[in-house]
Amino acid sequence: MCGLYLSQVAPGGQLPQSDDVSRDVRKTPSSRKPGDNSVWMLTSVEGPDTKKTACYDIDVEVDDPLKAQMNSFILSTANQQEIQGLDNKIHETVETINQLKTNREFFLSFAKDPQQFISKWLVSQMRDLKTMTDVVGSPEEERRADFYYQRWAQEAVCRYFYGKVQQRRAELEQALGIRNA
């Protein structure tokens, strides 16, 4: 886009380009041909749309004719129940919106990449199941036979059987009516 003066000198918005730009630039006014045109323009790096703005906060007190009426409405006990009911409705609506947003994100992630979604979902479900059932340890490690040949495993088996024997003995004594003295 040419300026007003540049468009008068260069019709069509294009200036002819010289092969040796540096030579043309270094010409002094006396060494130029009489037909040469010189155009002096001031260009700005900032565009015309660039605006500098400043923001200020100004406190202004304005008399509100409805302020007293609103205060009396809020302070009346009859309206407190209505306000509480409206507040509960707002709370329920916000909860519903949050739930719908969560559902939407859930289904969008499924629509975007079903395979990755199912993989992540299964990992999440497995983590939740471990938390709910209080699973301790690593099931993958426990599947290997070497896990059960460790030194502590023999002691754990002996304690387990001793506990079961004691439990059965107590049940038998209770059934027969025998008491330990």
Coordinates of C-alpha atoms in Angstrom, one line a residue:
M1 CA 0.0 0.0 0.0
C2 CA 1.5 3.3 -1.1
G3 CA 1.1 6.7 0.5
L4 CA -0.4 9.6 -1.4
Y5 CA 2.9 11.1 -2.5
L6 CA 4.5 7.7 -3.3
S7 CA 1.5 6.8 -5.5
Q8 CA 2.0 10.0 -7.5
V9 CA 5.7 9.1 -8.2
A10 CA 5.2 5.4 -8.7
P11 CA 2.0 4.6 -10.5
G12 CA 0.7 1.1 -9.8
G13 CA 2.4 1.1 -6.3
Q14 CA 5.7 -0.3 -7.6
L15 CA 9.0 1.6 -7.8
P16 CA 11.5 0.5 -10.4
Q17 CA 14.4 -1.5 -8.9
S18 CA 17.9 -0.8 -9.8
D19 CA 20.6 -3.5 -10.2
D20 CA 23.0 -1.6 -8.0
V21 CA 21.0 -0.2 -5.1
S22 CA 24.0 0.9 -3.1
R23 CA 25.3 3.0 -6.1
D24 CA 21.9 4.7 -6.4
V25 CA 21.7 5.4 -2.6
R26 CA 25.2 7.0 -2.6
K27 CA 24.5 9.5 -5.3
T28 CA 24.7 13.1 -4.3
P29 CA 22.1 15.5 -5.5
S30 CA 24.6 17.0 -8.0
S31 CA 25.5 13.6 -9.5
R32 CA 22.0 12.6 -10.2
K33 CA 20.4 12.9 -13.7
P34 CA 18.0 15.8 -14.0
G35 CA 15.1 13.4 -14.5
D36 CA 15.7 11.4 -11.2
N37 CA 13.0 11.6 -8.6
S38 CA 13.7 11.6 -4.9
V39 CA 11.1 10.5 -2.5
W40 CA 11.6 11.1 1.2
M41 CA 9.2 9.2 3.4
L42 CA 9.0 8.7 7.1
T43 CA 8.0 5.1 8.0
S44 CA 6.8 4.0 11.4
V45 CA 7.4 0.6 12.8
E46 CA 4.1 0.8 14.6
G47 CA 1.0 0.4 12.5
P48 CA -1.9 2.8 12.5
D49 CA -3.9 0.3 14.5
T50 CA -1.4 0.2 17.3
K51 CA -2.9 2.2 20.2
K52 CA -1.5 2.8 23.6
T53 CA -4.0 2.5 26.3
A54 CA -4.0 3.0 30.0
C55 CA -6.5 1.8 32.5
Y56 CA -7.3 3.5 35.8
D57 CA -9.6 2.5 38.6
I58 CA -11.7 5.3 39.9
D59 CA -14.0 4.9 42.9
V60 CA -17.2 6.8 42.5
E61 CA -20.0 6.9 45.1
V62 CA -23.4 7.0 43.6
D63 CA -26.6 7.3 45.6
D64 CA -28.7 4.2 44.9
P65 CA -32.4 4.7 45.4
L66 CA -33.0 0.9 45.6
K67 CA -30.3 0.2 48.2
A68 CA -32.6 0.6 51.2
Q69 CA -35.3 -1.5 49.5
M70 CA -32.8 -4.3 48.8
N71 CA -31.5 -4.3 52.4
S72 CA -35.0 -4.6 53.8
F73 CA -35.7 -7.4 51.4
I74 CA -32.6 -9.3 52.4
L75 CA -33.1 -8.8 56.1
S76 CA -36.7 -9.9 56.3
T77 CA -37.1 -13.4 57.7
A78 CA -39.9 -14.3 55.3
N79 CA -37.7 -13.8 52.3
Q80 CA -34.8 -15.7 53.9
Q81 CA -36.4 -19.0 53.1
E82 CA -37.0 -17.9 49.5
I83 CA -33.4 -16.8 49.2
Q84 CA -32.2 -20.1 50.7
G85 CA -34.4 -22.0 48.2
L86 CA -33.0 -20.0 45.3
D87 CA -29.5 -20.5 46.6
N88 CA -30.0 -24.3 46.8
K89 CA -31.4 -24.2 43.2
I90 CA -28.3 -22.3 42.0
H91 CA -26.0 -24.8 43.8
E92 CA -27.8 -27.8 42.2
T93 CA -27.7 -26.2 38.8
V94 CA -23.9 -25.6 39.2
E95 CA -23.4 -29.2 40.3
T96 CA -25.4 -30.4 37.3
I97 CA -23.4 -28.2 34.9
N98 CA -20.1 -29.6 36.4
Q99 CA -21.4 -33.2 36.0
L100 CA -22.4 -32.6 32.4
K101 CA -19.1 -31.0 31.7
T102 CA -17.3 -34.0 33.1
N103 CA -19.4 -36.3 31.1
R104 CA -18.8 -34.3 27.9
E105 CA -15.0 -34.4 28.4
F106 CA -15.3 -38.2 29.1
F107 CA -17.1 -38.9 25.9
L108 CA -15.0 -36.4 23.8
S109 CA -11.8 -38.2 24.9
F110 CA -13.4 -41.5 23.9
A111 CA -14.5 -40.1 20.5
K112 CA -11.0 -38.6 19.9
D113 CA -9.0 -41.8 20.4
P114 CA -11.0 -44.9 21.5
Q115 CA -8.1 -47.3 21.9
Q116 CA -6.1 -45.0 24.2
F117 CA -9.2 -44.0 26.1
I118 CA -10.0 -47.7 26.9
S119 CA -6.4 -48.4 27.9
K120 CA -6.3 -45.4 30.3
W121 CA -9.8 -46.3 31.6
L122 CA -8.7 -49.9 32.4
V123 CA -5.6 -48.6 34.2
S124 CA -7.8 -46.2 36.2
Q125 CA -10.3 -49.0 37.0
M126 CA -7.5 -51.3 38.2
R127 CA -6.1 -48.6 40.4
D128 CA -9.6 -47.9 41.9
L129 CA -10.1 -51.6 42.5
K130 CA -6.8 -51.9 44.3
T131 CA -7.8 -48.9 46.5
M132 CA -11.2 -50.4 47.2
T133 CA -10.0 -53.9 48.1
D134 CA -6.9 -52.7 49.9
V135 CA -4.6 -54.8 47.8
V136 CA -1.0 -54.6 49.1
G137 CA 1.9 -55.6 47.0
S138 CA 2.4 -56.1 43.3
P139 CA 0.2 -58.8 41.7
E140 CA 2.6 -59.1 38.7
E141 CA 5.5 -59.8 41.0
E142 CA 3.5 -62.3 43.0
R143 CA 2.7 -64.3 39.9
R144 CA 6.3 -65.4 39.6
A145 CA 7.4 -68.6 41.5
D146 CA 10.6 -67.0 42.8
F147 CA 8.5 -64.7 44.9
Y148 CA 7.3 -67.6 47.1
Y149 CA 10.8 -69.1 47.6
Q150 CA 12.0 -66.2 49.6
R151 CA 13.0 -66.7 53.3
W152 CA 10.0 -64.8 54.8
A153 CA 7.5 -67.0 52.8
Q154 CA 8.1 -70.1 54.9
E155 CA 7.6 -68.2 58.2
A156 CA 4.4 -66.6 56.8
V157 CA 3.0 -70.0 55.8
C158 CA 3.8 -71.4 59.3
R159 CA 2.1 -68.5 61.0
Y160 CA -0.9 -68.7 58.7
F161 CA -1.4 -72.4 59.5
Y162 CA -0.8 -71.9 63.2
G163 CA -3.5 -69.2 63.2
K164 CA -5.9 -71.4 61.3
V165 CA -5.3 -74.3 63.7
Q166 CA -5.9 -72.1 66.7
Q167 CA -9.1 -70.8 65.1
R168 CA -10.4 -74.3 64.5
R169 CA -9.5 -75.4 68.0
A170 CA -11.4 -72.4 69.5
E171 CA -14.5 -73.3 67.3
L172 CA -14.3 -77.0 68.4
E173 CA -14.0 -76.1 72.1
Q174 CA -16.9 -73.7 71.8
A175 CA -19.0 -76.4 70.1
L176 CA -18.1 -79.0 72.8
G177 CA -18.5 -76.5 75.6
I178 CA -15.0 -76.9 76.8
R179 CA -13.4 -73.8 78.4
N180 CA -9.8 -73.1 78.8
A181 CA -8.8 -72.5 82.4

